[in-house]
PDB file of C-alpha atoms and ligand atoms in Angstrom:
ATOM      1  CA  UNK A   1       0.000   0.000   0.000  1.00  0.00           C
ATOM      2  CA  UNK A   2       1.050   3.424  -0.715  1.00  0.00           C
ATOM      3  CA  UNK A   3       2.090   6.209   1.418  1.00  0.00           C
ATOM      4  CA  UNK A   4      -0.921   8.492   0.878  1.00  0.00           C
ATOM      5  CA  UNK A   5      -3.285   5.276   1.669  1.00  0.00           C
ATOM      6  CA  UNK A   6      -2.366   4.737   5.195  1.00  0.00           C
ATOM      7  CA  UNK A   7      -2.426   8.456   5.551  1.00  0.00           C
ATOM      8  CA  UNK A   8      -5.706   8.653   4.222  1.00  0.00           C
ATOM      9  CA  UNK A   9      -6.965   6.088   6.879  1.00  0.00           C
ATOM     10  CA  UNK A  10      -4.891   8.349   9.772  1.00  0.00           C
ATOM     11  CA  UNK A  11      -7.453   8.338  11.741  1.00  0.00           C
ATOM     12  CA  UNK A  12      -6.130  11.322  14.279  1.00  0.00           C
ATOM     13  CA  UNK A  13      -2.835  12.812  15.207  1.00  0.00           C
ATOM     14  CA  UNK A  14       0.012   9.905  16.038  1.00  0.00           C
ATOM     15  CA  UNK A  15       1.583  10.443  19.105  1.00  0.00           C
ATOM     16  CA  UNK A  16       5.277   9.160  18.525  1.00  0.00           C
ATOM     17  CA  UNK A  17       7.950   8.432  21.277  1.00  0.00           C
ATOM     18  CA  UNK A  18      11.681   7.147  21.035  1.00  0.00           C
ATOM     19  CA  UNK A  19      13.784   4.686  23.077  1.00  0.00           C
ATOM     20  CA  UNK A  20      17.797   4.798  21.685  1.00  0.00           C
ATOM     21  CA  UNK A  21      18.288   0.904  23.206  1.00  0.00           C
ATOM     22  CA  UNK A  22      22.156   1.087  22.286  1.00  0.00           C
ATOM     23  CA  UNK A  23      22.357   2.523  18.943  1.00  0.00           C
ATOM     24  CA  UNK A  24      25.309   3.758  17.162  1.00  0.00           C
ATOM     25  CA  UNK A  25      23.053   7.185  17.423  1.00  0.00           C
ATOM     26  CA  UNK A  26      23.233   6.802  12.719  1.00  0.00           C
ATOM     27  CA  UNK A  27      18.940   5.960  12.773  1.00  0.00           C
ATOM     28  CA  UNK A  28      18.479   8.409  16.052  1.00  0.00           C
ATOM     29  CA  UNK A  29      20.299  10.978  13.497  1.00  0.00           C
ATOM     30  CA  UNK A  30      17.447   9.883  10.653  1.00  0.00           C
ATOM     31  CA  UNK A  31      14.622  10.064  12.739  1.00  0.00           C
ATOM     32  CA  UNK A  32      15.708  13.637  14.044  1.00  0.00           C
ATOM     33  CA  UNK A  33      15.519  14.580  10.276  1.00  0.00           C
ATOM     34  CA  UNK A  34      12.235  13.352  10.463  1.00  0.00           C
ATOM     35  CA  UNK A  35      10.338  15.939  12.496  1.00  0.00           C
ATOM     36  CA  UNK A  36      13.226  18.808  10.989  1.00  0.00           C
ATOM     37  CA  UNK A  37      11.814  21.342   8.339  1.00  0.00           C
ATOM     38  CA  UNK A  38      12.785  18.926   5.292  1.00  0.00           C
ATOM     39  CA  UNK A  39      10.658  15.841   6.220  1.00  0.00           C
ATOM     40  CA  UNK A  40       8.245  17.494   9.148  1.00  0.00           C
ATOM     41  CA  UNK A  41       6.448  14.659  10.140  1.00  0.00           C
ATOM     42  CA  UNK A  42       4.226  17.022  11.904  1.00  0.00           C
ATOM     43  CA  UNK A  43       2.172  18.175   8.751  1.00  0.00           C
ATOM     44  CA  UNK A  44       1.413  14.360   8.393  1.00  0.00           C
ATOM     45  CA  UNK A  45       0.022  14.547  11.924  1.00  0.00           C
ATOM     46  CA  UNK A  46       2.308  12.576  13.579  1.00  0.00           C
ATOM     47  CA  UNK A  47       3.672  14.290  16.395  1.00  0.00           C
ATOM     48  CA  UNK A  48       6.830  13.872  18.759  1.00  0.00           C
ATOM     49  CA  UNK A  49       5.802  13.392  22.424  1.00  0.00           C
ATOM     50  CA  UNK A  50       8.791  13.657  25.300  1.00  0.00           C
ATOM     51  CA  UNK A  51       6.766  10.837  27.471  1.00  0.00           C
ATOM     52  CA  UNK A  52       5.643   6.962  26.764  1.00  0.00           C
ATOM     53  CA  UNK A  53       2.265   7.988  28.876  1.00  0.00           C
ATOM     54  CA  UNK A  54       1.519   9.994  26.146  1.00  0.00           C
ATOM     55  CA  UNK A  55       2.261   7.918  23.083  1.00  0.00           C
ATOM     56  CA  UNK A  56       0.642   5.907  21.059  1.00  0.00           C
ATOM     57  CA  UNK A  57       3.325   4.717  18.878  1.00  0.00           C
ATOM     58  CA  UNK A  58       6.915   3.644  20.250  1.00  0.00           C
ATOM     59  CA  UNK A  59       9.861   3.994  18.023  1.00  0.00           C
ATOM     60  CA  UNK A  60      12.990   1.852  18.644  1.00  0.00           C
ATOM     61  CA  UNK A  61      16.425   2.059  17.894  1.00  0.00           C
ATOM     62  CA  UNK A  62      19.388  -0.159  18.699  1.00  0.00           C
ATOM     63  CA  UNK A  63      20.155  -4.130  19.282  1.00  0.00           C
ATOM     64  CA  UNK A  64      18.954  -3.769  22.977  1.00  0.00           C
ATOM     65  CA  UNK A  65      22.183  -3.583  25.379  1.00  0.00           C
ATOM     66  CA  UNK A  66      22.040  -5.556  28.987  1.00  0.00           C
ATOM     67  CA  UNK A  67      21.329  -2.159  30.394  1.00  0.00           C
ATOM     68  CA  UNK A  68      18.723  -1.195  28.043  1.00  0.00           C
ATOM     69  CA  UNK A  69      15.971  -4.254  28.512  1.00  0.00           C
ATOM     70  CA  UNK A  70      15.002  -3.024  31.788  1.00  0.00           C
ATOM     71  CA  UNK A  71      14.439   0.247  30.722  1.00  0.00           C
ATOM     72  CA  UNK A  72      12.804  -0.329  27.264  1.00  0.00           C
ATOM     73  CA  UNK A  73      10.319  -2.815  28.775  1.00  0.00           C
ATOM     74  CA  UNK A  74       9.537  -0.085  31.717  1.00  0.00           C
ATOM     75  CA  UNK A  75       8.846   2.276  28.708  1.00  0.00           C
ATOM     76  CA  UNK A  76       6.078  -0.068  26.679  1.00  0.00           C
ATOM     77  CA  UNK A  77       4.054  -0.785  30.231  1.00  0.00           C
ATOM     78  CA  UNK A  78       4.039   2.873  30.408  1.00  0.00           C
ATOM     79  CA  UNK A  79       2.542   3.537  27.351  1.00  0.00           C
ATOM     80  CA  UNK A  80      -1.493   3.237  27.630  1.00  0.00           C
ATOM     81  CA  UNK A  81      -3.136   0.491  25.170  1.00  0.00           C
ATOM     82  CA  UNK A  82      -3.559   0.384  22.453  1.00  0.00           C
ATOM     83  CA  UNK A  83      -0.008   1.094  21.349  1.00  0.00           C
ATOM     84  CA  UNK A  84       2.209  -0.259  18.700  1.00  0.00           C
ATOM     85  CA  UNK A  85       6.091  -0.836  18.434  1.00  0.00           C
ATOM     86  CA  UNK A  86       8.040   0.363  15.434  1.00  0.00           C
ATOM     87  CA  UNK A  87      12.135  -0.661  15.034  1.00  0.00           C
ATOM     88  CA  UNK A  88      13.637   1.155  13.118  1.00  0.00           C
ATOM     89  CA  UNK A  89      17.309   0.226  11.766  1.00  0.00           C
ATOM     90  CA  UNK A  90      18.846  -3.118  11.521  1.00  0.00           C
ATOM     91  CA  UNK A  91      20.244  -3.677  14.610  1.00  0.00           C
ATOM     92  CA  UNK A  92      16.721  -3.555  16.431  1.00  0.00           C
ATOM     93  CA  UNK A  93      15.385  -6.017  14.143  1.00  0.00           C
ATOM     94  CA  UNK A  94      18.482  -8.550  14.030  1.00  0.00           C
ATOM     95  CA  UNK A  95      21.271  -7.430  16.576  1.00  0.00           C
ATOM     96  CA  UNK A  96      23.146  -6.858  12.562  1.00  0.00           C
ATOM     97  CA  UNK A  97      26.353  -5.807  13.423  1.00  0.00           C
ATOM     98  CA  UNK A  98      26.482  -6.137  17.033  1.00  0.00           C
ATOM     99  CA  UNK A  99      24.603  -9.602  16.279  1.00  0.00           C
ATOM    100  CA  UNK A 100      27.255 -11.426  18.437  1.00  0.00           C
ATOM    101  CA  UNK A 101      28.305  -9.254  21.227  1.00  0.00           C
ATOM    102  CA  UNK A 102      28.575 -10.546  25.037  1.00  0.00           C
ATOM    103  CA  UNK A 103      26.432  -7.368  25.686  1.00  0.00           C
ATOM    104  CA  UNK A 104      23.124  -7.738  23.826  1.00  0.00           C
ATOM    105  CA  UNK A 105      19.517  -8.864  25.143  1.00  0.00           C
ATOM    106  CA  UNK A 106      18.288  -8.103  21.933  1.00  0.00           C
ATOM    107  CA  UNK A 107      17.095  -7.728  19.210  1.00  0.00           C
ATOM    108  CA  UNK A 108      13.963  -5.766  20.444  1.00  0.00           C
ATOM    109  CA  UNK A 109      11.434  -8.145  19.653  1.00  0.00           C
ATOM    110  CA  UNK A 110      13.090 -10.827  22.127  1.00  0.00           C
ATOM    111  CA  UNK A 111      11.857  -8.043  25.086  1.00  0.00           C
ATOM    112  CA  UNK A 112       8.473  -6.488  23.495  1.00  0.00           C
ATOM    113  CA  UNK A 113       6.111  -7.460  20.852  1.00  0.00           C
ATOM    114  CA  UNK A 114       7.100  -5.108  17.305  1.00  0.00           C
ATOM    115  CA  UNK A 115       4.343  -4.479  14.879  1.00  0.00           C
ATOM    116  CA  UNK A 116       6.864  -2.922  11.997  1.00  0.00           C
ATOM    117  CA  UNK A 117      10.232  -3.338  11.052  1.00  0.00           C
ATOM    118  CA  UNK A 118      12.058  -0.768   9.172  1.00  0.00           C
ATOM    119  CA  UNK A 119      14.938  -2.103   7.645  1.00  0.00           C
ATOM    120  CA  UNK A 120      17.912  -0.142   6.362  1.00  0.00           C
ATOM    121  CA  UNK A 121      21.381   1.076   8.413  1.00  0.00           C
ATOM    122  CA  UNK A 122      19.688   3.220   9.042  1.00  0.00           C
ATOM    123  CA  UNK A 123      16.793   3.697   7.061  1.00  0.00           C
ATOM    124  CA  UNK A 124      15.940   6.638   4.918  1.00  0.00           C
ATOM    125  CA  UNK A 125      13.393   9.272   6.607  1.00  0.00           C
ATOM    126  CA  UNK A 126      10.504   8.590   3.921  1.00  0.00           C
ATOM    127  CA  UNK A 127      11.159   4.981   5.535  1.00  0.00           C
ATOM    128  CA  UNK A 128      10.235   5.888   8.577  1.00  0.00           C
ATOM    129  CA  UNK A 129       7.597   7.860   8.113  1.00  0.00           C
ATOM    130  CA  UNK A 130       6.341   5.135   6.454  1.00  0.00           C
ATOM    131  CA  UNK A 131       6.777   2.691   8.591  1.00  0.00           C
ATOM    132  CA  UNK A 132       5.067   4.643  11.599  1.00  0.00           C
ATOM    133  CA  UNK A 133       2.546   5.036   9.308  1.00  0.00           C
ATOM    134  CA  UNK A 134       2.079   0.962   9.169  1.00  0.00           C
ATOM    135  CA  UNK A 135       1.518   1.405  12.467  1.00  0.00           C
ATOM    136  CA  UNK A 136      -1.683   2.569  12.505  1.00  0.00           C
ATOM    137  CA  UNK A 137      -3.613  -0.965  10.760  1.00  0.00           C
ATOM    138  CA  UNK A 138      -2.295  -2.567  14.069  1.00  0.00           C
ATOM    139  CA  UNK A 139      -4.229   0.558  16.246  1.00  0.00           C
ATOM    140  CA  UNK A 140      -7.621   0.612  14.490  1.00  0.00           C
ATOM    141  CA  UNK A 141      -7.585  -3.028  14.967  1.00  0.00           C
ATOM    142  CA  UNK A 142      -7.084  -2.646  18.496  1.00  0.00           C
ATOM    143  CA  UNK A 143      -9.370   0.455  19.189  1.00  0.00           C
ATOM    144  CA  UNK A 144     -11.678  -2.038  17.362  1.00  0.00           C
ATOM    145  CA  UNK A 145     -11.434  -4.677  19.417  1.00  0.00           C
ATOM    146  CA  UNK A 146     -11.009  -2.443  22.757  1.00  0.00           C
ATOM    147  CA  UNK A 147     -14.673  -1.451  21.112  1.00  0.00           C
ATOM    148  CA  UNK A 148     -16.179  -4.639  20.989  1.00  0.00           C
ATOM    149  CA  UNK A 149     -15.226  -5.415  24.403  1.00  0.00           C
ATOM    150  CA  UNK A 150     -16.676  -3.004  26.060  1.00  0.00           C
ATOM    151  CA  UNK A 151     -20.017  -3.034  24.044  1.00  0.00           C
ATOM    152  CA  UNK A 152     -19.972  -6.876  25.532  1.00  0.00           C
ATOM    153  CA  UNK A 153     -20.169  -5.464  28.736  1.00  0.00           C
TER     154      UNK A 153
HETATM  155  S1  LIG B   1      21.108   0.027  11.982  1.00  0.00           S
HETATM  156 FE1  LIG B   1      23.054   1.028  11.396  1.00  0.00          FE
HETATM  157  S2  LIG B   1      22.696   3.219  11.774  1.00  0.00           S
HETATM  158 FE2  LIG B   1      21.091   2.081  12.895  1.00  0.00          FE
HETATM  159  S3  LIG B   1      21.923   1.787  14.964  1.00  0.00           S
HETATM  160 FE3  LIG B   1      22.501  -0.024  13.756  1.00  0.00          FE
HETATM  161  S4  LIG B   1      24.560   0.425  12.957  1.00  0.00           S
HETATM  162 FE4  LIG B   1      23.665   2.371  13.625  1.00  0.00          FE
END
């Protein structure tokens, strides 16, 4: 599916968060280009938020360091359901370069469930963007279901 489909289907503004679980900082770098004048993910509606209580969507970088897990799974129970977990960059999705190091838990979704990968190292911005677009299938489905169950009540 295109772009401009999922964003026609937006149903309101995204409310993004990050979590850098040991990146090299290259796809934290990409993602700040992101919401910068160029790519302004803001005029898609999708909207950086400083707090996981506020987000809807959870962005992660980085193979997931020993002193990272803790901390990236306190982050996802903090974010109110329903939520859904983008990684962005190879390393979250496969550990890639740092695939055999003493120090890794990861990748991410050996800690939390991910709904999108976003491949690349790191990925392009339009990537992203389009990825945490992807996103939002996974929340309809859930404000769906969140729906049904408590019209069963
Ligand atoms: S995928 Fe590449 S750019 Fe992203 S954190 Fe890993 S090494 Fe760095």
């Amino acid at each position: 599916m295109k772009l401009e489909k999922y964003l026609e289907i937006l149903p309101k503004s995204l409310w993004v968060t990050t979590c850098n679980s040991g990146s090299c900082n290259g796809c934290d770098i990409e993602i700040v280009a992101t919401i910068s004048p160029r790519y302004d993910i803001e005029r898609l509606g999708m909207k950086l938020v400083g707090t996981p209580r506020h987000a809807d969507v959870l962005i992660v970088t980085g193979p997931v360091t020993k002193f990272m897990k803790e901390k990236l799974l306190r982050i996802y129970n903090q974010m109110p359901d329903p939520k859904a977990v983008v990684v962005v960059g190879n390393c979250g999705a496969s550990g890639d370069v740092f695939y055999k190091s003493y120090n890794l838990e990861g990748p991410v979704d050996r800690i939390i469930p991910v709904d999108v990968f976003v491949h690349g190292c790191p990925p392009r911005p339009e990537a992203i963007i389009e990825g945490v677009a992807k996103a939002v299938l996974k929340l309809e489905r859930l404000r769906g279901d969140l729906q049904k169950a408590g019209e069963g009540q």
